[in-house]
Coordinates of C-alpha atoms in Angstrom, one line a residue:
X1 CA 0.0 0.0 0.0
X2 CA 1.7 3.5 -0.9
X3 CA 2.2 6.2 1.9
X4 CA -1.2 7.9 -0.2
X5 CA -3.2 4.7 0.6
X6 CA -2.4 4.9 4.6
X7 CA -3.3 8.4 4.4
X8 CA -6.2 7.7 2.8
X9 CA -7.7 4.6 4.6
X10 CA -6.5 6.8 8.0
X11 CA -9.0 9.8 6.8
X12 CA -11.8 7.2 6.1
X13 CA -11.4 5.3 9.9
X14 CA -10.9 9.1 11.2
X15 CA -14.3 10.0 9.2
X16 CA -16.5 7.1 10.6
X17 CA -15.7 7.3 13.8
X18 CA -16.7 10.9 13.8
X19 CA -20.0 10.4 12.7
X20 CA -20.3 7.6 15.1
X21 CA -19.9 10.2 18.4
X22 CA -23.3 11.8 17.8
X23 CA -25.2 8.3 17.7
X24 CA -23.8 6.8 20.3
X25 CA -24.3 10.5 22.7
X26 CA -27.9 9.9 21.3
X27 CA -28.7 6.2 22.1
X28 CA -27.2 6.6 25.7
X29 CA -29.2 10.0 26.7
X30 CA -32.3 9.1 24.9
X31 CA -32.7 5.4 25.4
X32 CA -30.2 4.3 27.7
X33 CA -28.5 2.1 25.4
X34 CA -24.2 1.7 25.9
X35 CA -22.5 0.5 23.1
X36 CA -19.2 -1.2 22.8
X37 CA -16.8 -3.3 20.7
X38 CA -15.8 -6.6 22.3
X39 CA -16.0 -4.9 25.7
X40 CA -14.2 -1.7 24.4
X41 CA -16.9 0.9 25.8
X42 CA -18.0 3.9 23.1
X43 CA -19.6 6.4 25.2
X44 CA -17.8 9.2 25.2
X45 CA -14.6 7.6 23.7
X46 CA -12.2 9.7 21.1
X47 CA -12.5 9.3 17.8
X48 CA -8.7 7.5 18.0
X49 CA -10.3 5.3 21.5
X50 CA -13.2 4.5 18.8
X51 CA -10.3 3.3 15.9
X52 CA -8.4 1.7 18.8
X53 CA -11.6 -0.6 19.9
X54 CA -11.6 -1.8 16.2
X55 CA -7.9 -2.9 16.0
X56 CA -7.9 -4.5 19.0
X57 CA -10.9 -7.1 17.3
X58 CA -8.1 -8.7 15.8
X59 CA -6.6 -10.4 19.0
X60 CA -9.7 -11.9 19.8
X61 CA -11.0 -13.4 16.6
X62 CA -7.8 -13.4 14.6
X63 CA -10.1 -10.7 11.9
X64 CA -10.0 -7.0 11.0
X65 CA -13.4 -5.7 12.0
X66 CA -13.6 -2.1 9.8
X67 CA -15.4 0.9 10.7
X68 CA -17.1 0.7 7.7
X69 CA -18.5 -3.1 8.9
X70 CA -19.5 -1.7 12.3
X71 CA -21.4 1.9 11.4
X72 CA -24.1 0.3 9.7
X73 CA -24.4 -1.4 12.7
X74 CA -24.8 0.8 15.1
X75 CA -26.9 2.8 12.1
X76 CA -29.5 0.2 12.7
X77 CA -29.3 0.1 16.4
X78 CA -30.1 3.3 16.8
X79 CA -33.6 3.1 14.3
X80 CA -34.7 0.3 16.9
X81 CA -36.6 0.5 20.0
X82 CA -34.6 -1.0 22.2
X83 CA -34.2 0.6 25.9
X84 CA -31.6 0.2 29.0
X85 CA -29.4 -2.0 27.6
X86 CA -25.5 -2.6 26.7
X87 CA -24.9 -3.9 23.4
X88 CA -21.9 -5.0 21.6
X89 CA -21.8 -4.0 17.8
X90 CA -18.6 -5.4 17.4
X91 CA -19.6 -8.9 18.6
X92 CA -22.6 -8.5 16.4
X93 CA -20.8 -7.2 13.0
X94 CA -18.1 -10.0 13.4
X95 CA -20.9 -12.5 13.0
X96 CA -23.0 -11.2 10.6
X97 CA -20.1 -10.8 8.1
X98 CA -19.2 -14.1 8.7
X99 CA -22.5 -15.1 6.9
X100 CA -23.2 -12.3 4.5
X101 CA -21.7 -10.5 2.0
X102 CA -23.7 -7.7 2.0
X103 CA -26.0 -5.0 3.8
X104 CA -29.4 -6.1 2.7
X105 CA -30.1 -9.0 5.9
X106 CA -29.1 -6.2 8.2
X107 CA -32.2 -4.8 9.8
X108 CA -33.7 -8.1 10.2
X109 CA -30.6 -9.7 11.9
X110 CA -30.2 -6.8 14.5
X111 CA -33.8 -6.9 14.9
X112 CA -33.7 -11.0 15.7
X113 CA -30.5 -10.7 17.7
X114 CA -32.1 -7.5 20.4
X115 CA -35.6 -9.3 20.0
X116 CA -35.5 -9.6 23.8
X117 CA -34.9 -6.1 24.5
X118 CA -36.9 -4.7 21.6
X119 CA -40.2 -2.7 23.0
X120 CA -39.7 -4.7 26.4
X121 CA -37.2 -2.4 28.4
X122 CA -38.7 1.3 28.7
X123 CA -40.8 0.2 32.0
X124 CA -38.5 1.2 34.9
X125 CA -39.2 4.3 36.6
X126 CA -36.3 6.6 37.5
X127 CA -35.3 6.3 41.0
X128 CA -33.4 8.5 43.6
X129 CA -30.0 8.3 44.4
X130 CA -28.2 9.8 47.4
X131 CA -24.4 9.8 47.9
X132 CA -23.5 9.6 52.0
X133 CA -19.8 10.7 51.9
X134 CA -17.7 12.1 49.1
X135 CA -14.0 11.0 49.0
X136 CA -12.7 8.8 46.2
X137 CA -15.1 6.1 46.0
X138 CA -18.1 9.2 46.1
X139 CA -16.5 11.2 43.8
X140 CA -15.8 8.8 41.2
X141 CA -19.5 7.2 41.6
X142 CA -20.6 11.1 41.4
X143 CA -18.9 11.2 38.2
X144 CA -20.5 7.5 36.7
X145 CA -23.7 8.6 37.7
X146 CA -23.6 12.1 36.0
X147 CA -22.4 10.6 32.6
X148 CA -25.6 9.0 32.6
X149 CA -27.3 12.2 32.7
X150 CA -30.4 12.4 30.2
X151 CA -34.1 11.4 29.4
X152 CA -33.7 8.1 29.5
X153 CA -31.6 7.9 33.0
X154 CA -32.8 5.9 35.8
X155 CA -29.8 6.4 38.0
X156 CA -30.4 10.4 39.2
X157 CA -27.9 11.4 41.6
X158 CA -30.3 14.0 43.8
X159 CA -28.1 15.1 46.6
X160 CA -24.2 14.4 48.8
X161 CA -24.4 14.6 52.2
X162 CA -21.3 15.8 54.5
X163 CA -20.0 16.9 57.6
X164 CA -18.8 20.7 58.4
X165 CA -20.3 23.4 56.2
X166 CA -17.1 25.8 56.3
X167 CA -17.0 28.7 54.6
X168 CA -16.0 27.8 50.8
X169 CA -16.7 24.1 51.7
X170 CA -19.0 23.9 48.8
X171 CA -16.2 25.5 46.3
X172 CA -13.9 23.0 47.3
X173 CA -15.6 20.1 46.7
X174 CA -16.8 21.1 43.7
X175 CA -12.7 21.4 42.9
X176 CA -12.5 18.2 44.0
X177 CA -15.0 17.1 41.6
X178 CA -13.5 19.0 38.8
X179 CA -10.0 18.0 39.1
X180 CA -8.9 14.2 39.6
X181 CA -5.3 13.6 40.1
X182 CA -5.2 10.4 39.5
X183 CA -8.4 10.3 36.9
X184 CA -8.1 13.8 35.3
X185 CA -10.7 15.9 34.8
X186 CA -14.6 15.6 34.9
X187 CA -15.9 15.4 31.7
X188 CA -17.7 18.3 31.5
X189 CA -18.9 21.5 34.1
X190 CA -19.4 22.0 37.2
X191 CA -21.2 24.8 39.0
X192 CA -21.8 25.7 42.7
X193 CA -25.1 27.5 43.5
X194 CA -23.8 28.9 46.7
X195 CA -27.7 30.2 47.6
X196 CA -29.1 26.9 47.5
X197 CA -26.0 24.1 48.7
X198 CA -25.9 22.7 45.4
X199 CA -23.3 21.8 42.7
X200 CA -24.9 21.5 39.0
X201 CA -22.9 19.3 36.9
X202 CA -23.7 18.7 33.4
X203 CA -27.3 19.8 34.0
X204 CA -28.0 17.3 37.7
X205 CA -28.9 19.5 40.0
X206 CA -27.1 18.0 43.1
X207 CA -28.3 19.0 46.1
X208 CA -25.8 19.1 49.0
X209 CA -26.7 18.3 52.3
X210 CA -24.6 19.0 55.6
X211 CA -25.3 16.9 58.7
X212 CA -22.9 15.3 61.3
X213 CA -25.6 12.0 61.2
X214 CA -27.8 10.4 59.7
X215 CA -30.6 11.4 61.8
X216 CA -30.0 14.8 61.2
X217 CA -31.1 14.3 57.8
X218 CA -34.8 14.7 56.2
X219 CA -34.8 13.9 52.3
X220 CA -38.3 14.7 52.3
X221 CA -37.2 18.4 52.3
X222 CA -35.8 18.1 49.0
X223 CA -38.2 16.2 47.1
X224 CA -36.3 12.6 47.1
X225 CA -38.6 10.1 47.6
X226 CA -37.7 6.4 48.1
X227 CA -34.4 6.7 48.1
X228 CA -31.2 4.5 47.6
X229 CA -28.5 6.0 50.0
X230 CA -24.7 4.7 49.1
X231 CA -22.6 4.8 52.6
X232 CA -19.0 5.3 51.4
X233 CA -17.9 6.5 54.2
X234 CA -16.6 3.2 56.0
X235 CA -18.0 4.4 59.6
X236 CA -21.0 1.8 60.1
X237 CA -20.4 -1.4 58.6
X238 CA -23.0 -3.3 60.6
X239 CA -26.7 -3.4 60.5
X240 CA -27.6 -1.1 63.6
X241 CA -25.4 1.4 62.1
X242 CA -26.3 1.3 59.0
X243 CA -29.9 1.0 59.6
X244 CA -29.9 4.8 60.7
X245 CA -30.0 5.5 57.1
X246 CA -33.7 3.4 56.8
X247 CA -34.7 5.8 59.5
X248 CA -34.2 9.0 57.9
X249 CA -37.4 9.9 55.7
X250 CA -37.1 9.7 52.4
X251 CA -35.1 6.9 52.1
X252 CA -36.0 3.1 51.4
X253 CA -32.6 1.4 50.9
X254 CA -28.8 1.2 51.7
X255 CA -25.9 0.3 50.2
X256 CA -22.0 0.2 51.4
X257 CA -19.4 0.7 49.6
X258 CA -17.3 -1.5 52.0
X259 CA -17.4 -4.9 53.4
X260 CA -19.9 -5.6 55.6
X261 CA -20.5 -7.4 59.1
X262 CA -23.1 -9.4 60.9
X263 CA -25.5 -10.9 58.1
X264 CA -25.7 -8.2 55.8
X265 CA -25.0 -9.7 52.5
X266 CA -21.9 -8.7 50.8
X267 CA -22.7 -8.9 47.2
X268 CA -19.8 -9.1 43.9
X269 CA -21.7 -7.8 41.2
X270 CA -21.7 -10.5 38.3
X271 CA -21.3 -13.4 40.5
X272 CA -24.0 -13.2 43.2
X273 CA -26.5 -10.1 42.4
X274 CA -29.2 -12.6 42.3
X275 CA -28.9 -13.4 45.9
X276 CA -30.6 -9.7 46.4
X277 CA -34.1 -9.8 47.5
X278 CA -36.6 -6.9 47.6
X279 CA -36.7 -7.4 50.8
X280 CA -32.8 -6.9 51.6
X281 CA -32.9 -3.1 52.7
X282 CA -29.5 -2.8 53.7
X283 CA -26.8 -4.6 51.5
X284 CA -22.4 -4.7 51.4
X285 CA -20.7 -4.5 47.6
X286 CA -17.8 -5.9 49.4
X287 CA -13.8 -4.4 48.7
X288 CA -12.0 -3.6 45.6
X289 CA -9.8 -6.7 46.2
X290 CA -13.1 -9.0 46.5
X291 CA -14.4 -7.7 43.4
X292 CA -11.6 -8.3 41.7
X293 CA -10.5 -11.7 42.7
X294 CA -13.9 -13.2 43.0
X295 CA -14.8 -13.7 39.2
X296 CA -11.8 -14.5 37.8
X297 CA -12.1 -17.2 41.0
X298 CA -15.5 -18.3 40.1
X299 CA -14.2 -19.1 36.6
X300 CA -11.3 -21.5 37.7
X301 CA -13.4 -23.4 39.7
X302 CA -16.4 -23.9 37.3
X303 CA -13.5 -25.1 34.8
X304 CA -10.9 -26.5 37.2
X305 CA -11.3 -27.2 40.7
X306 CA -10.1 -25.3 43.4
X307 CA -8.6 -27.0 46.3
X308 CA -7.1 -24.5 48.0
X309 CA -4.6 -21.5 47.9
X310 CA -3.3 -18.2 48.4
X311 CA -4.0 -14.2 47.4
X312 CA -1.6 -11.9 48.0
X313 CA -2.6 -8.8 47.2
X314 CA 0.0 -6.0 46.0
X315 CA -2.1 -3.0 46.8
X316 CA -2.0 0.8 45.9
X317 CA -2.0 2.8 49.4
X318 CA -5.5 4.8 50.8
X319 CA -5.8 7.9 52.7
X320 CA -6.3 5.4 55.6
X321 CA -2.1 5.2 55.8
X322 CA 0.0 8.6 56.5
X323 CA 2.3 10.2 54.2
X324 CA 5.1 10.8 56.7
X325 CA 5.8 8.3 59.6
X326 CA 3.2 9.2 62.5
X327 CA 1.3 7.2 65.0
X328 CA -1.6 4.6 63.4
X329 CA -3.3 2.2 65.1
X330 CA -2.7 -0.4 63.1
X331 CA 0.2 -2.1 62.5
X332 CA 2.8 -0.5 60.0
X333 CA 0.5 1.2 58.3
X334 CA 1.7 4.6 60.2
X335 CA 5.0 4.5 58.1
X336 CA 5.2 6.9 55.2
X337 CA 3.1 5.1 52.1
X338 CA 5.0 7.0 49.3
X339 CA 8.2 5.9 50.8
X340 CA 7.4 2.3 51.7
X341 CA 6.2 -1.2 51.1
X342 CA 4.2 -1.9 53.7
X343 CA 2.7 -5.6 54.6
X344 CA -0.9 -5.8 56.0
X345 CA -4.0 -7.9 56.2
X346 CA -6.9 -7.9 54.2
X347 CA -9.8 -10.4 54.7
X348 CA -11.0 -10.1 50.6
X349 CA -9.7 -14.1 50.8
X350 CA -12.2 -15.0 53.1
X351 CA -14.6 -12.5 51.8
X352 CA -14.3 -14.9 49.2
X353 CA -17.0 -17.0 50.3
X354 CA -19.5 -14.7 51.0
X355 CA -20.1 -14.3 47.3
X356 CA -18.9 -17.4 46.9
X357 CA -19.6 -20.6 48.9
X358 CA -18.1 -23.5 47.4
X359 CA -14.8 -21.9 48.4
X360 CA -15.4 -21.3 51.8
X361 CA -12.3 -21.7 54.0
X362 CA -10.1 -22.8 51.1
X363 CA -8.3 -19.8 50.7
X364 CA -5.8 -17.4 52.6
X365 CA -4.7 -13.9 51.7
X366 CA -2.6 -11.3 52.8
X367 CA -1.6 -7.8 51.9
X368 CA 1.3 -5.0 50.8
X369 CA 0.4 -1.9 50.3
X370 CA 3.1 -0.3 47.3
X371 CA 3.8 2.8 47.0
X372 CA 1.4 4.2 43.8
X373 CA -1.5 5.7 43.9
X374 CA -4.1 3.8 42.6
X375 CA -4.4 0.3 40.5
X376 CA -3.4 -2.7 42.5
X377 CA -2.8 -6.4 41.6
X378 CA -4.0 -10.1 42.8
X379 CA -1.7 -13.3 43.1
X380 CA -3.6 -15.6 43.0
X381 CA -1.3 -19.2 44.0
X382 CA -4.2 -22.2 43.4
X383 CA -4.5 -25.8 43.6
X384 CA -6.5 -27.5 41.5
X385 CA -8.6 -30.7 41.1
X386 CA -7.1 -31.2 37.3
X387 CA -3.8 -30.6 35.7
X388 CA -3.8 -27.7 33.7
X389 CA -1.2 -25.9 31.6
X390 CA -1.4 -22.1 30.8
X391 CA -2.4 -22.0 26.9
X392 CA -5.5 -24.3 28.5
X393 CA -6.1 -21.3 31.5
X394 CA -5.6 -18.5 29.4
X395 CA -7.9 -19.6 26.4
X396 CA -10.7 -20.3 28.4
X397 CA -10.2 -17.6 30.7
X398 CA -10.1 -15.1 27.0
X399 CA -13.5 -17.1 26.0
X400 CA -15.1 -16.1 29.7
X401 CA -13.9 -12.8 29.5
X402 CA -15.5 -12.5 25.9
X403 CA -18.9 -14.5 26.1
X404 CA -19.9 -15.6 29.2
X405 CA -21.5 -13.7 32.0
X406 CA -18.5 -12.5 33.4
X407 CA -17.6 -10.8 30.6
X408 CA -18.6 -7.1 32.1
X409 CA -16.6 -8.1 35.5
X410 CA -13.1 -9.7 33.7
X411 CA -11.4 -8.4 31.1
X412 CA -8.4 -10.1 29.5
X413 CA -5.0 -8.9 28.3
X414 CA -2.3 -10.6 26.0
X415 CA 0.3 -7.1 26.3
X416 CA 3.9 -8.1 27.6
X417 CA 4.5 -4.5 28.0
X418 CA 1.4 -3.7 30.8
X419 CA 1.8 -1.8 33.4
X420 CA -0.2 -0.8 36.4
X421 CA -0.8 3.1 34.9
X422 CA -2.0 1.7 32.2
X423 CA -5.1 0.4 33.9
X424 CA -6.1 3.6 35.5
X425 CA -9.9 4.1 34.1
X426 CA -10.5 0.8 33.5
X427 CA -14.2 -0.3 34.0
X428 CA -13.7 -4.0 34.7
X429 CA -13.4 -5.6 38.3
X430 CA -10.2 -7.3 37.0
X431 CA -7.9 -7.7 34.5
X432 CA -6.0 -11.1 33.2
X433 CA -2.9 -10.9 32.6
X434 CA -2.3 -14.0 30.5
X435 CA 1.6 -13.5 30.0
X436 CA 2.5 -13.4 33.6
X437 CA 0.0 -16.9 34.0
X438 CA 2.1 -19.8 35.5
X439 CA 0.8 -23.5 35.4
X440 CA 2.4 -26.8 36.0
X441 CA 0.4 -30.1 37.1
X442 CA -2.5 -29.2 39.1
X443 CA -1.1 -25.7 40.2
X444 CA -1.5 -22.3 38.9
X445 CA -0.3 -18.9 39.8
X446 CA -3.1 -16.4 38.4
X447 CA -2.3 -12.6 38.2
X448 CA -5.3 -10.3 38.3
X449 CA -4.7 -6.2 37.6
X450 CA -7.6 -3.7 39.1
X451 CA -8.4 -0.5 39.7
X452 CA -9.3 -0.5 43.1
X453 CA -11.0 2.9 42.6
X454 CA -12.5 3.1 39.0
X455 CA -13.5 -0.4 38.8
X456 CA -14.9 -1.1 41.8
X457 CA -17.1 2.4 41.7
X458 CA -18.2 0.6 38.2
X459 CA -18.9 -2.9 40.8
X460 CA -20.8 -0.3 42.9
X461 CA -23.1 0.7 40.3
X462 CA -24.3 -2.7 39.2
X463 CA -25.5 -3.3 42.5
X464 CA -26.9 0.0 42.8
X465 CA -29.3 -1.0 39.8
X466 CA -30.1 -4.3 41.0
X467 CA -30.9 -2.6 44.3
X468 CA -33.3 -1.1 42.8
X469 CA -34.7 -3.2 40.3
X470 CA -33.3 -2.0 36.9
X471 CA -32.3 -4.5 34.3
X472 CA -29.4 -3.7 32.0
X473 CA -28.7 -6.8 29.9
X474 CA -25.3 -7.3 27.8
X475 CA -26.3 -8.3 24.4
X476 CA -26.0 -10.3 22.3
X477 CA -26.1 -13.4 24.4
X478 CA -24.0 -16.3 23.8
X479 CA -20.6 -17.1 21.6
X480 CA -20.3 -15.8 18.3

């Protein structure tokens, strides 16, 4: 191909993914629909992020998938009445063209593949969402929930609540909001209505309450109604405590962003959302490290077997440690976390079994906390019940990670150049790293990459929807 040719085809890809920005804006505001290729999400991606989601088709079914295959695609998707749904168009293009030749079959076979979805999903009423504490995990569910700003969105973010009320409090947060260190910017504007205690971002009017308690608080005042409160502030972890929230009007349900105690049920979204009942008022979505861990987990041992083994979790530090050596109540964690590797304990290996049963008591973790800011990574050191070698765990963990119903919770990698800033953004609970996988006999050494922040504020959401009782199925369903 001449140097005119590359130019040329360049200019084309450039071209369609351009005109693909305003239908996919359009889908997601008006109908609630996400789009992505092979897991590669759309919404508000570049127009390089949208050429980028095409290449990388290749590495999973060995195929170019052109732009100029997928737009027609998402063409038709977006003439369909299809509501509250995500839906791969890569997945979808791939095998259609498998089968046809041409364009003229298309509207029929998008039609048949969303059949389930199509005039079934536009039933579910919005519902109220309240954010009880505002550090990283708030902030970055703040920011989730606003990008879902429009007609169609049934996740509205109606108010924050926090202690103090200082004087240029309200600025300060809405910095916060702004500016990401670690995440960049927010995508978009942020206003402070000083008169009223509110931020406005991207249109939500967010209403920001200041109380020292719970009890303090009446939503009524503010016109929420049934509301869904997310504790992310880690202080009540049991049901007494968190119960205080069911107390204050306004409000019908709880969630923590933190694992819990007693028998609230701590819930990995993907592996055991259906143990949530309308009945459970108060509910856990369990740690980063548990989120993470837990599918990739679940998969081995529907495959494989587990027997028994180890995590060791090499773990970004939190605000929770000091940035110079001073007193902490726990152990080492009160030397300097920029400076030091510090070894602690984290009970995500037993949490384990909470979302998962079958491997109660069979595994043991531990933790070091490295000196990064964010994205950590699982070891995970298993025995199993059959010998396995690693071409046999990483193709089926690539398949699970592509068409099963983990695929929204693991996502897979073949890079030998990864690194953890690399991962900073990314929306799954964990990511595979096939290269680093070890296997020998009936043992495996498993290494899992997460955003402890990112993706487990993506985690969070799930079970904010399920919560609540909104259905966002992945489509289309099975292998191509």
């Amino acid at each position: 191909m001449s140097a005119d040719k590359h130019l040329q085809s360049w200019q084309e890809r450039f071209e369609l993914a351009e005109a693909m920005q305003p239908l996919l804006g359009k889908l997601y505001r008006n109908q609630g629909v996400e789009v992505v290729v092979y897991g590669r999400p759309l919404l508000g991606a570049s127009t390089i992020d949208i050429i980028k989601a095409h290449r990388l088709v290749r590495r999973h079914v060995g195929d170019k998938l052109r732009l100029r295959e997928s737009f027609p695609f998402l063409e038709a998707l977006s003439k369909l009445d299809v509501k509250h749904c995500k839906v791969d168009i890569g997945k979808l293009a791939v095998k259609y063209w498998r089968n046809h030749s041409d364009v003229t079959e298309l509207q029929t076979y998008m039609a048949s593949e969303l059949n389930d979805v199509i005039s079934q999903s536009g039933d579910n009423e919005p519902r109220d969402v309240v954010l009880y504490g505002f550090g990283r995990i708030g902030r970055l569910l703040a920011r989730l929930l606003i990008e879902r700003s429009g007609s169609s969105n049934l996740l509205r973010l109606r108010a924050i609540v926090l202690r103090g009320g200082r004087k240029g409090d309200l600025e300060k947060r809405a910095s916060l909001l702004r500016r990401d260190s670690v995440h960049g910017p927010f995508n978009g504007s942020v206003e402070v209505d000083e008169e009223n205690n509110a931020l406005i971002a991207n249109g939500t009017y967010i209403q920001v309450i200041y109380a020292n308690g719970p009890s303090e608080v009446d939503y009524t005042k503010y016109g929420i109604e049934r509301a869904l409160v997310v504790d992310n502030t880690g202080i009540w972890k049991d049901e007494a405590g968190l119960g205080q929230h069911l107390a204050c009007p306004g409000v019908e349900k709880a969630l923590l962003t933190a694992p819990a105690k007693g028998d609230i049920k701590n819930i990995v979204f993907g592996v055991n959302e259906q143990d949530i009942l309308d009945s459970d008022m108060i509910v856990s979505a369990a740690s980063c490290t548990t989120n993470a861990i837990t599918p990739v987990l679940k998969a081995i041992n529907d495959q494989f077997g587990i027997e028994n083994g180890h995590v060791e979790t090499i773990h970004s530090y939190t605000n929770d440690q000091n940035l110079i050596d001073n007193y902490h109540s726990a152990d080492r964690r009160g030397r300097s976390a920029p400076l030091n590797m510090v070894i602690t304990e984290t009970g995500a290996a037993k949490a384990v079994a909470k979302a998962l049963p079958v491997l109660k008591g069979r595994l043991t973790g531990n933790a070091i906390r490295v000196p990064t800011p964010n994205v950590s990574m699982a070891i995970l050191s298993l025995n199993l019940a059959s010998e396995v070698s690693k071409d046999s765990i990483n193709d089926y963990i690539r398949h699970v990670a592509l068409h099963s119903s983990l695929q929204n919770q693991i996502d897979y990698t073949e890079s030998t150049e990864i690194v953890s800033s690399d991962l900073v953004g990314s929306r799954y609970a964990g990511v595979f790293d096939s290269q680093a996988t070890i296997a020998e006999e009936k043992r495996a050494t498993l290494y899992v990459w997460y955003d402890n922040e990112f993706g487990y504020s993506c985690q969070v959401v799930g079970v904010m929807q399920k919560m609540l009782g909104l259905q966002y199925p992945s489509l289309p369903l099975g292998d191509n």
